[in-house]
Amino acid sequence: EANSTEEYIKGVYSGLSLIMKNLLKKLEKYGLKPLESLGMPFDPNLHEAIKHVSDESFDDDVIVKEYQKGYLLNGGLLRSSKVVVNIKK
């Protein structure tokens, strides 16, 4: 029974992911654009740093994790991305 529950959850997740993908595609026609943040330089106009880490494998002021995706609407900021920023010591 655990397998069937796990499969059901995977199916629901897959269905919701498909709905979200299609919804975002439709909203792009009206000017909505998701912000790409991972690996990008931190920009306080687009991103909200909710945590800092120090990792030598990343450059300084680079976004290493995204907790919440940000969006632009017709070129203006609709919601900033909540991100983790690398700060070299």
PDB file of C-alpha atoms in Angstrom, residues 21-87:
ATOM      1  CA  LYS A  21       3.847  25.095 -16.506  1.00  0.00           C
ATOM      2  CA  ASN A  22       0.850  25.688 -18.784  1.00  0.00           C
ATOM      3  CA  LEU A  23      -0.435  28.559 -16.625  1.00  0.00           C
ATOM      4  CA  LEU A  24       2.945  30.311 -16.692  1.00  0.00           C
ATOM      5  CA  LYS A  25       3.120  29.849 -20.452  1.00  0.00           C
ATOM      6  CA  LYS A  26      -0.298  31.531 -20.843  1.00  0.00           C
ATOM      7  CA  LEU A  27       0.653  34.366 -18.469  1.00  0.00           C
ATOM      8  CA  GLU A  28       3.830  35.058 -20.472  1.00  0.00           C
ATOM      9  CA  LYS A  29       1.544  36.236 -23.278  1.00  0.00           C
ATOM     10  CA  TYR A  30       0.377  39.011 -20.924  1.00  0.00           C
ATOM     11  CA  GLY A  31       3.902  40.132 -19.982  1.00  0.00           C
ATOM     12  CA  LEU A  32       4.767  37.886 -17.027  1.00  0.00           C
ATOM     13  CA  LYS A  33       8.373  36.729 -17.003  1.00  0.00           C
ATOM     14  CA  PRO A  34      10.083  34.642 -14.300  1.00  0.00           C
ATOM     15  CA  LEU A  35      13.403  35.969 -12.992  1.00  0.00           C
ATOM     16  CA  GLU A  36      16.378  33.685 -13.499  1.00  0.00           C
ATOM     17  CA  SER A  37      18.451  33.996 -10.345  1.00  0.00           C
ATOM     18  CA  LEU A  38      20.630  30.922  -9.768  1.00  0.00           C
ATOM     19  CA  GLY A  39      24.262  31.618 -10.596  1.00  0.00           C
ATOM     20  CA  MET A  40      23.505  35.264 -11.352  1.00  0.00           C
ATOM     21  CA  PRO A  41      25.051  38.274  -9.570  1.00  0.00           C
ATOM     22  CA  PHE A  42      22.954  39.590  -6.675  1.00  0.00           C
ATOM     23  CA  ASP A  43      20.918  42.666  -7.635  1.00  0.00           C
ATOM     24  CA  PRO A  44      19.087  44.350  -4.714  1.00  0.00           C
ATOM     25  CA  ASN A  45      16.568  45.762  -7.216  1.00  0.00           C
ATOM     26  CA  LEU A  46      15.471  42.240  -8.189  1.00  0.00           C
ATOM     27  CA  HIS A  47      16.497  39.991  -5.317  1.00  0.00           C
ATOM     28  CA  GLU A  48      15.931  39.810  -1.575  1.00  0.00           C
ATOM     29  CA  ALA A  49      18.826  38.155   0.256  1.00  0.00           C
ATOM     30  CA  ILE A  50      17.391  36.087   3.086  1.00  0.00           C
ATOM     31  CA  LYS A  51      20.655  34.307   3.901  1.00  0.00           C
ATOM     32  CA  HIS A  52      24.382  34.545   3.220  1.00  0.00           C
ATOM     33  CA  VAL A  53      26.841  31.673   2.895  1.00  0.00           C
ATOM     34  CA  SER A  54      30.585  31.519   2.414  1.00  0.00           C
ATOM     35  CA  ASP A  55      31.585  28.971  -0.224  1.00  0.00           C
ATOM     36  CA  GLU A  56      34.934  29.256  -2.006  1.00  0.00           C
ATOM     37  CA  SER A  57      33.601  27.352  -5.040  1.00  0.00           C
ATOM     38  CA  PHE A  58      31.331  30.304  -5.948  1.00  0.00           C
ATOM     39  CA  ASP A  59      32.205  33.888  -6.839  1.00  0.00           C
ATOM     40  CA  ASP A  60      31.456  36.743  -4.470  1.00  0.00           C
ATOM     41  CA  ASP A  61      27.898  38.158  -4.540  1.00  0.00           C
ATOM     42  CA  VAL A  62      26.550  35.251  -6.611  1.00  0.00           C
ATOM     43  CA  ILE A  63      23.172  33.660  -5.911  1.00  0.00           C
ATOM     44  CA  VAL A  64      23.624  30.026  -4.860  1.00  0.00           C
ATOM     45  CA  LYS A  65      20.035  29.093  -3.926  1.00  0.00           C
ATOM     46  CA  GLU A  66      16.569  30.402  -4.654  1.00  0.00           C
ATOM     47  CA  TYR A  67      13.824  29.983  -2.045  1.00  0.00           C
ATOM     48  CA  GLN A  68      11.090  31.850  -3.900  1.00  0.00           C
ATOM     49  CA  LYS A  69      10.979  32.708  -7.596  1.00  0.00           C
ATOM     50  CA  GLY A  70      10.588  36.333  -8.576  1.00  0.00           C
ATOM     51  CA  TYR A  71       8.616  37.696 -11.517  1.00  0.00           C
ATOM     52  CA  LEU A  72       8.615  40.692 -13.843  1.00  0.00           C
ATOM     53  CA  LEU A  73       5.397  42.024 -15.334  1.00  0.00           C
ATOM     54  CA  ASN A  74       5.810  44.075 -18.516  1.00  0.00           C
ATOM     55  CA  GLY A  75       9.406  44.867 -17.501  1.00  0.00           C
ATOM     56  CA  GLY A  76       8.549  46.017 -13.957  1.00  0.00           C
ATOM     57  CA  LEU A  77       9.208  44.014 -10.805  1.00  0.00           C
ATOM     58  CA  LEU A  78       6.125  42.134  -9.662  1.00  0.00           C
ATOM     59  CA  ARG A  79       7.812  40.069  -6.918  1.00  0.00           C
ATOM     60  CA  SER A  80      11.473  39.886  -5.943  1.00  0.00           C
ATOM     61  CA  SER A  81      13.269  36.554  -5.700  1.00  0.00           C
ATOM     62  CA  LYS A  82      14.160  35.376  -2.188  1.00  0.00           C
ATOM     63  CA  VAL A  83      17.709  34.076  -2.474  1.00  0.00           C
ATOM     64  CA  VAL A  84      20.866  32.900  -0.726  1.00  0.00           C
ATOM     65  CA  VAL A  85      23.958  34.923  -1.656  1.00  0.00           C
ATOM     66  CA  ASN A  86      27.591  33.812  -1.479  1.00  0.00           C
ATOM     67  CA  ILE A  87      29.903  36.198   0.389  1.00  0.00           C
TER      68      ILE A  87
END
